[in-house]
């Protein structure tokens, strides 16, 4: 498995701790699942699965407390289905009625180097789980030719490298919350890079990723995270250290 490295930077970040039920409180660093999402924003296919191996923290861990307005409801699924069947319906969500003001403890001025690789996986369940994405149109000629080829590692490696070098992405990568967008660049071998921060600390139990074996009810898995010299090593999904 070839390992790629992305440097991501952003003004704010929030990797919410699941034990905080009301107010948003971030982990001290980016979580493996959030790091995986950055790679998937550049290239995601049903036939590949990204695995984050290492996270380097490039800037000191700094905090900021903010109070934000959030919406405490979502549009009803039954209303959406009814509107689809009838051709019309009430899909409005009135912000004034659902607004909630909440405080949050977020990270600020963050920068990470995240290392990850991908492997081929069984994509047979994609059509049944996500039928609306199966025939998503492809506009780029190179992407269309790549889609017509067999699923091979060189094919997807070429696609990712081309996109990452050009700064292309399917959706804007973000750091925990969609409003906290981030910039990224592909770190190539041989380039001189700044070292991670000289800090070590026990980060406690951290979310590793979600087990989507049952798409309706994904289960979280955790691992004991430890920052050593600014580097967080991420155990493999099947490692005994990862519990869920």
Coordinates of N, CA and C in Angstrom, one line a residue:
X1 N 0.8 -1.2 0.0 CA 0.0 0.0 0.0 C 0.9 1.2 0.0
X2 N 0.8 2.0 -1.1 CA 1.5 3.3 -1.1 C 0.9 4.3 -0.2
X3 N 1.8 5.0 0.6 CA 1.4 6.0 1.5 C 1.5 7.4 0.9
X4 N 0.4 8.2 0.9 CA 0.4 9.5 0.5 C 0.4 10.5 1.7
X5 N 0.8 11.7 1.5 CA 0.9 12.7 2.5 C 0.2 14.0 2.1
X6 N -0.7 14.5 2.8 CA -1.3 15.8 2.6 C -1.1 16.7 3.7
X7 N -0.7 17.9 3.4 CA -0.7 19.0 4.4 C -1.9 19.8 4.4
X8 N -2.6 19.8 5.5 CA -3.9 20.6 5.6 C -3.8 21.7 6.6
X9 N -4.4 22.8 6.3 CA -4.3 24.0 7.2 C -5.7 24.6 7.2
X10 N -6.0 25.3 8.3 CA -7.3 25.9 8.5 C -7.3 26.9 9.6
X11 N -8.2 27.9 9.6 CA -8.3 28.9 10.7 C -8.9 28.3 11.9
X12 N -9.9 27.4 11.7 CA -10.6 26.8 12.9 C -10.8 25.3 12.6
X13 N -11.1 24.5 13.6 CA -11.4 23.1 13.5 C -12.1 22.7 14.7
X14 N -13.0 21.7 14.5 CA -13.8 21.1 15.7 C -14.0 19.6 15.4
X15 N -13.3 18.8 16.1 CA -13.4 17.3 16.0 C -14.1 16.9 17.3
X16 N -15.4 16.9 17.2 CA -16.3 16.9 18.4 C -16.1 15.5 19.2
X17 N -15.9 15.7 20.5 CA -15.9 14.5 21.4 C -17.3 14.0 21.5
X18 N -17.5 12.7 21.3 CA -18.9 12.1 21.4 C -19.5 12.1 22.8
X19 N -18.6 12.2 23.8 CA -19.1 12.2 25.2 C -19.7 13.5 25.6
X20 N -19.5 14.6 24.8 CA -20.1 15.9 25.1 C -21.4 16.0 24.4
X21 N -22.5 15.9 25.1 CA -23.8 15.8 24.6 C -24.5 17.1 24.1
X22 N -24.1 18.2 24.8 CA -24.8 19.5 24.5 C -23.8 20.4 23.8
X23 N -22.8 20.8 24.5 CA -21.8 21.8 23.9 C -20.8 21.0 23.1
X24 N -20.3 21.6 22.0 CA -19.3 21.0 21.2 C -17.9 21.3 21.8
X25 N -17.2 20.2 22.1 CA -15.8 20.3 22.6 C -14.9 19.5 21.7
X26 N -13.9 20.0 21.1 CA -13.0 19.3 20.2 C -12.0 18.5 20.8
X27 N -11.6 17.4 20.1 CA -10.4 16.7 20.5 C -9.2 17.6 20.3
X28 N -8.0 17.2 20.9 CA -6.9 18.1 20.8 C -6.3 18.1 19.4
X29 N -6.5 17.1 18.6 CA -6.0 17.0 17.2 C -7.0 16.4 16.3
X30 N -6.7 16.4 15.0 CA -7.6 15.8 14.1 C -7.7 14.3 14.3
X31 N -8.9 13.8 14.2 CA -9.2 12.4 14.4 C -8.9 11.6 13.1
X32 N -8.6 10.3 13.1 CA -8.4 9.5 11.9 C -9.6 9.6 11.0
X33 N -10.8 9.6 11.5 CA -11.9 9.6 10.6 C -12.0 10.9 9.8
X34 N -11.7 12.0 10.5 CA -11.7 13.3 9.9 C -10.6 13.4 8.8
X35 N -9.5 12.8 9.2 CA -8.3 12.8 8.2 C -8.7 12.0 7.0
X36 N -9.4 10.9 7.2 CA -9.8 10.1 6.1 C -10.8 10.8 5.2
X37 N -11.6 11.7 5.8 CA -12.6 12.4 5.0 C -11.9 13.4 4.1
X38 N -10.8 13.9 4.5 CA -10.0 14.9 3.6 C -9.6 14.1 2.4
X39 N -9.0 12.9 2.5 CA -8.6 12.2 1.3 C -9.8 11.8 0.5
X40 N -10.9 11.4 1.1 CA -12.1 11.1 0.3 C -12.7 12.2 -0.4
X41 N -12.5 13.5 0.1 CA -12.9 14.6 -0.6 C -12.2 14.8 -2.0
X42 N -11.0 14.3 -2.0 CA -10.2 14.4 -3.3 C -10.6 13.2 -4.2
X43 N -10.6 12.0 -3.6 CA -10.9 10.8 -4.4 C -11.7 9.8 -3.5
X44 N -12.9 9.5 -3.9 CA -13.6 8.4 -3.3 C -14.3 7.6 -4.3
X45 N -14.1 6.3 -4.2 CA -14.8 5.3 -5.1 C -15.2 4.1 -4.3
X46 N -16.3 3.5 -4.7 CA -16.8 2.3 -3.9 C -15.7 1.2 -3.8
X47 N -14.8 1.2 -4.8 CA -13.9 0.1 -4.8 C -12.6 0.3 -4.0
X48 N -12.5 1.4 -3.3 CA -11.3 1.7 -2.5 C -11.6 2.1 -1.1
X49 N -10.7 1.9 -0.1 CA -10.9 2.2 1.2 C -9.6 2.9 1.8
X50 N -9.7 4.1 2.2 CA -8.6 4.8 2.7 C -8.3 4.4 4.2
X51 N -7.0 4.3 4.5 CA -6.5 3.9 5.8 C -5.5 5.0 6.3
X52 N -5.8 5.7 7.3 CA -4.8 6.7 7.8 C -3.8 6.0 8.7
X53 N -2.6 6.3 8.5 CA -1.5 5.6 9.3 C -0.8 6.5 10.3
X54 N -0.7 7.8 10.0 CA 0.1 8.7 10.9 C -0.4 10.2 10.7
X55 N -0.4 10.9 11.8 CA -0.8 12.3 11.8 C 0.3 13.1 12.4
X56 N 0.8 14.2 11.8 CA 1.8 15.0 12.3 C 1.1 16.4 12.6
X57 N 1.3 16.9 13.8 CA 0.8 18.2 14.2 C 1.9 19.2 14.0
X58 N 1.6 20.2 13.2 CA 2.6 21.2 12.7 C 2.6 22.5 13.5
X59 N 1.5 22.8 14.2 CA 1.4 24.0 14.9 C 0.9 23.7 16.4
X60 N 1.3 24.6 17.3 CA 0.9 24.4 18.7 C -0.6 24.3 18.8
X61 N -1.1 23.5 19.8 CA -2.5 23.3 20.0 C -3.1 24.5 20.7
X62 N -3.9 25.2 20.0 CA -4.5 26.5 20.6 C -6.0 26.4 20.5
X63 N -6.7 27.0 21.5 CA -8.1 26.9 21.6 C -8.8 28.3 21.5
X64 N -10.1 28.2 21.1 CA -10.9 29.4 21.1 C -12.3 29.0 21.5
X65 N -13.0 29.8 22.3 CA -14.4 29.5 22.7 C -15.3 30.4 22.0
X66 N -16.3 29.8 21.3 CA -17.3 30.6 20.5 C -18.7 30.2 20.8
X67 N -19.6 31.1 20.7 CA -21.0 30.8 20.8 C -21.7 31.0 19.5
X68 N -22.4 29.9 19.0 CA -22.9 29.9 17.7 C -24.4 29.6 17.7
X69 N -25.1 30.0 16.6 CA -26.5 29.6 16.4 C -26.5 28.4 15.6
X70 N -27.2 27.4 16.1 CA -27.4 26.1 15.3 C -28.9 25.8 15.2
X71 N -29.2 25.0 14.2 CA -30.5 24.5 14.0 C -30.7 23.2 14.6
X72 N -31.7 23.1 15.5 CA -31.9 21.8 16.2 C -32.9 20.9 15.6
X73 N -33.1 20.9 14.3 CA -34.0 20.0 13.7 C -33.6 19.8 12.2
X74 N -34.2 18.7 11.6 CA -34.0 18.5 10.2 C -35.3 18.3 9.5
X75 N -35.3 18.4 8.2 CA -36.6 18.3 7.5 C -37.1 16.8 7.7
X76 N -38.3 16.6 7.9 CA -38.9 15.3 8.1 C -38.8 14.4 6.9
X77 N -38.3 13.2 7.1 CA -38.2 12.2 6.0 C -39.6 11.9 5.4
X78 N -40.6 11.8 6.2 CA -41.9 11.5 5.7 C -42.4 12.7 4.9
X79 N -42.1 13.9 5.2 CA -42.5 15.1 4.4 C -41.8 15.0 3.0
X80 N -40.6 14.6 3.0 CA -39.8 14.5 1.8 C -40.4 13.4 0.9
X81 N -40.7 12.3 1.5 CA -41.3 11.2 0.7 C -42.7 11.6 0.1
X82 N -43.4 12.3 1.0 CA -44.8 12.7 0.5 C -44.7 13.7 -0.6
X83 N -43.7 14.6 -0.5 CA -43.5 15.6 -1.6 C -43.1 15.0 -2.9
X84 N -42.2 13.9 -2.8 CA -41.7 13.2 -4.0 C -42.9 12.5 -4.6
X85 N -43.8 11.9 -3.9 CA -44.9 11.2 -4.4 C -46.0 12.1 -5.0
X86 N -46.2 13.3 -4.4 CA -47.3 14.2 -4.8 C -46.8 15.2 -5.8
X87 N -45.5 15.5 -5.8 CA -44.9 16.5 -6.6 C -44.9 17.9 -5.9
X88 N -45.4 18.0 -4.7 CA -45.3 19.2 -4.0 C -45.5 18.9 -2.5
X89 N -45.1 19.8 -1.6 CA -45.2 19.5 -0.2 C -44.5 20.6 0.6
X90 N -44.7 20.5 1.9 CA -44.0 21.5 2.8 C -42.7 21.0 3.3
X91 N -41.6 21.5 2.6 CA -40.3 21.1 3.0 C -39.5 22.2 3.7
X92 N -40.2 23.2 4.1 CA -39.5 24.3 4.8 C -39.1 24.0 6.2
X93 N -38.0 24.6 6.6 CA -37.5 24.5 8.0 C -37.4 25.9 8.5
X94 N -38.2 26.3 9.4 CA -38.2 27.7 9.9 C -37.1 27.9 11.0
X95 N -36.1 28.6 10.6 CA -34.9 28.8 11.5 C -35.3 29.5 12.8
X96 N -36.2 30.4 12.7 CA -36.6 31.2 13.9 C -37.2 30.3 15.0
X97 N -37.8 29.2 14.5 CA -38.5 28.3 15.5 C -37.5 27.2 16.0
X98 N -36.5 26.9 15.2 CA -35.6 25.8 15.6 C -34.2 26.2 16.0
X99 N -34.0 27.5 16.1 CA -32.6 28.0 16.4 C -32.2 27.7 17.9
X100 N -31.0 27.3 18.0 CA -30.4 27.0 19.3 C -29.0 27.6 19.4
X101 N -28.8 28.3 20.5 CA -27.5 28.9 20.7 C -26.7 28.1 21.7
X102 N -25.5 27.7 21.1 CA -24.6 26.8 21.9 C -23.2 27.3 21.9
X103 N -22.5 27.1 23.0 CA -21.1 27.4 23.1 C -20.3 26.2 22.6
X104 N -19.1 26.5 22.2 CA -18.2 25.5 21.7 C -16.7 25.8 22.0
X105 N -15.9 24.8 22.3 CA -14.5 24.9 22.5 C -13.8 24.3 21.3
X106 N -13.3 25.2 20.4 CA -12.7 24.8 19.1 C -11.2 25.0 19.1
X107 N -10.6 24.4 18.1 CA -9.2 24.6 17.8 C -9.0 25.8 16.8
X108 N -7.9 26.5 16.9 CA -7.7 27.6 16.0 C -6.3 27.5 15.4
X109 N -6.2 28.0 14.2 CA -4.9 28.1 13.5 C -4.2 26.7 13.5
X110 N -4.8 25.8 12.8 CA -4.3 24.4 12.8 C -3.6 24.1 11.5
X111 N -2.7 23.1 11.6 CA -2.0 22.6 10.4 C -1.5 21.2 10.8
X112 N -1.8 20.3 9.8 CA -1.4 18.8 10.0 C -0.8 18.3 8.7
X113 N 0.0 17.3 8.9 CA 0.4 16.4 7.8 C -0.2 15.1 8.1
X114 N -1.1 14.6 7.2 CA -1.7 13.3 7.4 C -1.3 12.3 6.3
X115 N -0.9 11.1 6.8 CA -0.4 10.1 5.9 C -1.5 9.0 5.8
X116 N -1.8 8.6 4.6 CA -2.8 7.6 4.4 C -2.5 6.8 3.1
X117 N -3.0 5.6 3.0 CA -3.0 4.9 1.7 C -4.4 4.2 1.5
X118 N -4.6 3.7 0.4 CA -5.9 3.0 0.1 C -5.6 1.6 -0.4
X119 N -6.6 0.8 -0.2 CA -6.6 -0.6 -0.7 C -7.9 -0.9 -1.4
X120 N -7.9 -1.9 -2.3 CA -9.1 -2.3 -2.9 C -10.0 -3.0 -2.0
X121 N -11.3 -2.8 -2.2 CA -12.3 -3.5 -1.3 C -13.5 -3.9 -2.2
X122 N -14.4 -4.7 -1.6 CA -15.6 -5.2 -2.3 C -16.6 -4.0 -2.4
X123 N -17.0 -3.7 -3.6 CA -17.9 -2.6 -3.9 C -19.3 -3.0 -4.3
X124 N -19.5 -4.3 -4.1 CA -20.8 -4.9 -4.5 C -22.0 -4.3 -3.8
X125 N -21.8 -3.9 -2.5 CA -22.9 -3.3 -1.8 C -23.3 -1.9 -2.1
X126 N -22.5 -1.2 -2.9 CA -22.7 0.2 -3.2 C -24.0 0.5 -3.9
X127 N -24.3 -0.3 -4.9 CA -25.6 -0.1 -5.7 C -26.8 -0.2 -4.8
X128 N -26.8 -1.2 -3.9 CA -28.0 -1.4 -3.1 C -28.1 -0.3 -2.0
X129 N -27.0 0.1 -1.4 CA -27.0 1.1 -0.4 C -27.1 2.5 -0.8
X130 N -26.6 2.8 -2.0 CA -26.6 4.2 -2.5 C -27.0 4.2 -4.0
X131 N -28.2 3.8 -4.3 CA -28.7 3.7 -5.7 C -28.7 5.1 -6.4
X132 N -28.8 6.2 -5.6 CA -28.9 7.5 -6.3 C -27.5 8.0 -6.8
X133 N -26.4 7.3 -6.4 CA -25.1 7.8 -6.8 C -24.5 6.9 -7.9
X134 N -25.2 5.8 -8.3 CA -24.6 4.9 -9.2 C -24.3 5.5 -10.6
X135 N -25.3 6.3 -11.1 CA -25.1 6.8 -12.4 C -24.8 8.3 -12.3
X136 N -24.0 8.7 -11.4 CA -23.6 10.1 -11.3 C -22.8 10.5 -12.5
X137 N -23.2 11.6 -13.2 CA -22.5 12.0 -14.4 C -21.0 12.4 -14.2
X138 N -20.2 12.0 -15.2 CA -18.8 12.3 -15.2 C -18.5 13.3 -16.3
X139 N -18.0 14.4 -16.1 CA -17.8 15.4 -17.1 C -16.4 15.4 -17.7
X140 N -15.4 15.2 -16.9 CA -14.0 15.2 -17.4 C -13.7 14.0 -18.2
X141 N -13.1 14.2 -19.4 CA -12.8 13.1 -20.3 C -11.8 12.1 -19.7
X142 N -10.8 12.5 -19.0 CA -9.9 11.6 -18.3 C -10.6 10.7 -17.3
X143 N -11.5 11.4 -16.5 CA -12.2 10.6 -15.5 C -13.2 9.6 -16.1
X144 N -13.7 9.9 -17.3 CA -14.6 9.0 -18.0 C -13.8 7.8 -18.5
X145 N -12.7 8.0 -19.0 CA -11.8 6.9 -19.5 C -11.4 6.0 -18.3
X146 N -11.1 6.7 -17.2 CA -10.7 5.9 -16.0 C -11.8 5.1 -15.5
X147 N -13.0 5.7 -15.5 CA -14.2 4.9 -15.0 C -14.5 3.7 -15.9
X148 N -14.1 3.7 -17.2 CA -14.4 2.6 -18.0 C -13.4 1.5 -17.9
X149 N -12.3 1.8 -17.2 CA -11.2 0.7 -17.1 C -11.6 -0.1 -15.8
X150 N -10.8 -1.2 -15.7 CA -11.0 -2.1 -14.6 C -10.5 -1.5 -13.3
X151 N -11.1 -1.9 -12.2 CA -10.6 -1.4 -10.9 C -9.3 -1.9 -10.5
X152 N -8.2 -1.1 -10.6 CA -6.9 -1.5 -10.3 C -6.2 -0.5 -9.4
X153 N -5.3 -0.8 -8.6 CA -4.6 0.1 -7.8 C -3.9 1.2 -8.7
X154 N -3.1 0.9 -9.7 CA -2.5 2.0 -10.5 C -3.5 3.0 -11.1
X155 N -4.7 2.5 -11.4 CA -5.7 3.4 -12.0 C -6.1 4.4 -10.9
X156 N -6.4 4.0 -9.7 CA -6.9 4.9 -8.7 C -5.7 5.8 -8.1
X157 N -4.5 5.2 -8.1 CA -3.3 6.0 -7.7 C -3.1 7.2 -8.7
X158 N -3.2 6.9 -10.0 CA -3.1 7.9 -11.0 C -4.1 9.0 -10.8
X159 N -5.4 8.6 -10.6 CA -6.5 9.6 -10.4 C -6.2 10.5 -9.2
X160 N -5.8 9.8 -8.1 CA -5.6 10.6 -6.8 C -4.4 11.6 -7.0
X161 N -3.3 11.1 -7.5 CA -2.1 12.0 -7.7 C -2.4 13.1 -8.6
X162 N -3.2 12.9 -9.7 CA -3.5 14.0 -10.6 C -4.4 15.0 -10.0
X163 N -5.4 14.6 -9.2 CA -6.3 15.5 -8.6 C -5.6 16.3 -7.5
X164 N -4.8 15.6 -6.6 CA -4.2 16.2 -5.5 C -3.1 17.3 -5.9
X165 N -2.4 17.0 -7.0 CA -1.4 17.9 -7.5 C -2.1 19.2 -8.0
X166 N -3.2 19.0 -8.6 CA -3.9 20.2 -9.2 C -4.8 20.9 -8.2
X167 N -4.9 20.4 -7.0 CA -5.8 21.0 -6.0 C -7.2 20.7 -6.2
X168 N -7.6 19.7 -7.0 CA -9.0 19.3 -7.3 C -9.6 18.5 -6.2
X169 N -10.9 18.6 -6.0 CA -11.6 17.8 -5.0 C -13.1 17.7 -5.5
X170 N -13.7 16.7 -5.0 CA -15.1 16.5 -5.3 C -16.0 17.4 -4.5
X171 N -15.6 17.6 -3.2 CA -16.3 18.6 -2.3 C -15.2 19.2 -1.5
X172 N -15.4 20.4 -1.0 CA -14.4 21.1 -0.2 C -14.1 20.4 1.1
X173 N -12.8 20.0 1.3 CA -12.5 19.4 2.5 C -12.7 20.3 3.7
X174 N -13.0 19.7 4.9 CA -13.3 20.6 6.1 C -12.7 19.9 7.3
X175 N -12.6 20.6 8.4 CA -12.0 20.1 9.6 C -13.0 20.0 10.7
X176 N -13.7 18.9 10.6 CA -14.7 18.5 11.6 C -16.1 19.0 11.3
X177 N -16.2 20.3 11.1 CA -17.5 21.0 10.7 C -17.4 21.6 9.3
X178 N -18.5 21.5 8.6 CA -18.4 22.0 7.2 C -18.1 23.5 7.1
X179 N -18.4 24.3 8.1 CA -18.1 25.7 8.0 C -16.6 25.9 8.2
X180 N -15.8 24.9 8.7 CA -14.4 25.1 8.9 C -13.6 24.4 7.7
X181 N -13.7 25.1 6.6 CA -13.1 24.6 5.4 C -11.5 24.6 5.6
X182 N -10.8 23.8 4.8 CA -9.4 23.7 5.0 C -8.7 23.8 3.6
X183 N -7.5 24.2 3.5 CA -6.7 24.1 2.3 C -5.8 22.8 2.4
X184 N -5.4 22.3 1.2 CA -4.6 21.1 1.2 C -3.6 21.2 0.1
X185 N -2.5 20.4 0.3 CA -1.5 20.3 -0.8 C -0.9 18.9 -0.6
X186 N -0.5 18.3 -1.8 CA 0.1 17.0 -1.8 C 1.6 17.2 -1.5
X187 N 2.1 16.5 -0.4 CA 3.5 16.6 -0.1 C 4.3 15.5 -0.8
X188 N 5.1 15.9 -1.7 CA 5.9 15.0 -2.6 C 7.2 14.6 -1.9
X189 N 7.7 13.4 -2.2 CA 9.0 13.0 -1.6 C 10.2 13.8 -2.0
X190 N 11.0 14.1 -1.1 CA 12.2 14.8 -1.3 C 12.1 16.3 -1.0
X191 N 10.9 16.8 -0.8 CA 10.7 18.2 -0.5 C 11.0 18.5 1.0
X192 N 11.6 19.6 1.3 CA 12.0 20.0 2.7 C 10.7 20.5 3.4
X193 N 10.4 19.8 4.5 CA 9.1 20.2 5.2 C 9.5 20.5 6.7
X194 N 8.7 21.4 7.2 CA 8.9 21.8 8.6 C 8.6 20.6 9.5
X195 N 9.3 20.5 10.7 CA 9.1 19.4 11.6 C 7.9 19.6 12.4
X196 N 7.3 18.5 12.9 CA 6.1 18.6 13.8 C 6.5 19.3 15.1
X197 N 5.5 19.7 15.9 CA 5.8 20.3 17.2 C 6.5 19.4 18.1
X198 N 7.3 19.9 19.0 CA 8.1 19.1 19.9 C 7.2 19.0 21.2
X199 N 6.2 18.2 21.1 CA 5.2 18.1 22.3 C 4.7 16.6 22.3
X200 N 4.7 16.1 23.5 CA 4.1 14.8 23.8 C 3.1 14.9 24.9
X201 N 2.0 14.2 24.6 CA 0.9 14.1 25.7 C 0.0 13.0 25.4
X202 N -0.7 12.5 26.5 CA -1.7 11.5 26.4 C -3.0 12.1 26.0
X203 N -3.5 11.7 24.8 CA -4.8 12.3 24.4 C -6.0 11.6 24.8
X204 N -5.8 10.5 25.5 CA -7.0 9.7 26.0 C -7.6 8.9 24.9
X205 N -8.8 8.4 25.1 CA -9.5 7.6 24.1 C -10.0 8.6 23.0
X206 N -9.7 8.2 21.8 CA -10.1 9.0 20.6 C -10.9 8.1 19.6
X207 N -11.8 8.8 18.9 CA -12.6 8.1 17.9 C -11.6 7.7 16.8
X208 N -11.6 6.4 16.4 CA -10.8 5.9 15.3 C -11.6 6.0 14.0
X209 N -12.8 5.4 14.0 CA -13.6 5.5 12.8 C -14.9 4.8 13.1
X210 N -15.8 4.8 12.2 CA -17.1 4.2 12.3 C -17.2 2.9 11.5
X211 N -17.8 1.9 12.1 CA -17.9 0.6 11.4 C -19.3 0.6 10.7
X212 N -19.2 0.6 9.3 CA -20.3 0.8 8.5 C -20.8 -0.6 8.0
X213 N -20.5 -1.7 8.7 CA -21.0 -3.0 8.3 C -22.5 -3.0 8.2
X214 N -23.2 -2.2 9.1 CA -24.6 -2.0 9.0 C -24.8 -0.5 8.7
X215 N -25.1 -0.1 7.5 CA -25.2 1.3 7.1 C -26.2 2.0 7.9
X216 N -27.3 1.3 8.3 CA -28.4 2.0 9.1 C -27.9 2.3 10.5
X217 N -27.0 1.5 11.1 CA -26.6 1.8 12.4 C -25.1 1.6 12.6
X218 N -24.3 2.6 12.1 CA -22.9 2.5 12.2 C -22.4 2.5 13.6
X219 N -21.4 1.7 14.0 CA -20.9 1.7 15.3 C -19.5 2.3 15.4
X220 N -19.3 3.2 16.5 CA -18.0 3.8 16.6 C -16.9 2.9 17.2
X221 N -15.7 3.1 16.8 CA -14.6 2.4 17.4 C -13.5 3.4 17.9
X222 N -12.9 3.1 19.0 CA -12.0 4.0 19.7 C -10.6 3.4 19.9
X223 N -9.6 4.2 20.1 CA -8.2 3.7 20.4 C -7.6 4.7 21.4
X224 N -6.6 4.3 22.1 CA -5.9 5.1 23.0 C -4.8 6.0 22.3
X225 N -5.1 7.3 22.1 CA -4.2 8.1 21.3 C -3.1 8.7 22.2
X226 N -1.9 8.8 21.7 CA -0.8 9.4 22.4 C 0.1 10.1 21.4
X227 N 0.3 11.4 21.7 CA 1.1 12.3 20.8 C 2.5 12.2 21.3
X228 N 3.5 11.8 20.4 CA 4.9 11.7 20.8 C 5.7 12.5 19.8
X229 N 6.3 13.6 20.3 CA 7.1 14.4 19.5 C 6.2 15.0 18.4
X230 N 5.0 15.3 18.6 CA 4.1 15.9 17.6 C 3.5 14.9 16.6
X231 N 3.8 13.6 16.8 CA 3.3 12.6 15.9 C 2.3 11.7 16.6
X232 N 1.2 11.5 15.9 CA 0.2 10.5 16.4 C 0.1 9.3 15.4
X233 N 0.5 8.2 15.9 CA 0.5 6.9 15.1 C -0.9 6.3 15.2
X234 N -1.5 6.0 14.1 CA -2.9 5.5 14.1 C -2.8 4.0 13.8
X235 N -3.3 3.2 14.8 CA -3.3 1.7 14.6 C -4.2 1.3 13.5
X236 N -4.0 0.1 12.9 CA -4.8 -0.4 11.9 C -6.2 -0.7 12.4
X237 N -7.2 -0.8 11.5 CA -8.5 -1.0 11.9 C -8.7 -2.3 12.7
X238 N -7.9 -3.4 12.3 CA -8.0 -4.7 13.0 C -7.1 -4.9 14.1
X239 N -6.4 -3.8 14.5 CA -5.4 -3.9 15.6 C -6.2 -4.1 16.9
X240 N -5.7 -5.0 17.8 CA -6.4 -5.2 19.1 C -6.6 -3.9 20.0
X241 N -5.8 -2.9 19.7 CA -5.8 -1.6 20.4 C -7.1 -0.8 20.1
X242 N -7.7 -1.2 18.9 CA -8.9 -0.5 18.5 C -10.1 -1.2 19.0
X243 N -10.9 -0.6 19.8 CA -12.0 -1.2 20.4 C -13.4 -0.5 20.1
X244 N -14.4 -1.3 20.0 CA -15.7 -0.8 19.7 C -16.8 -1.6 20.2

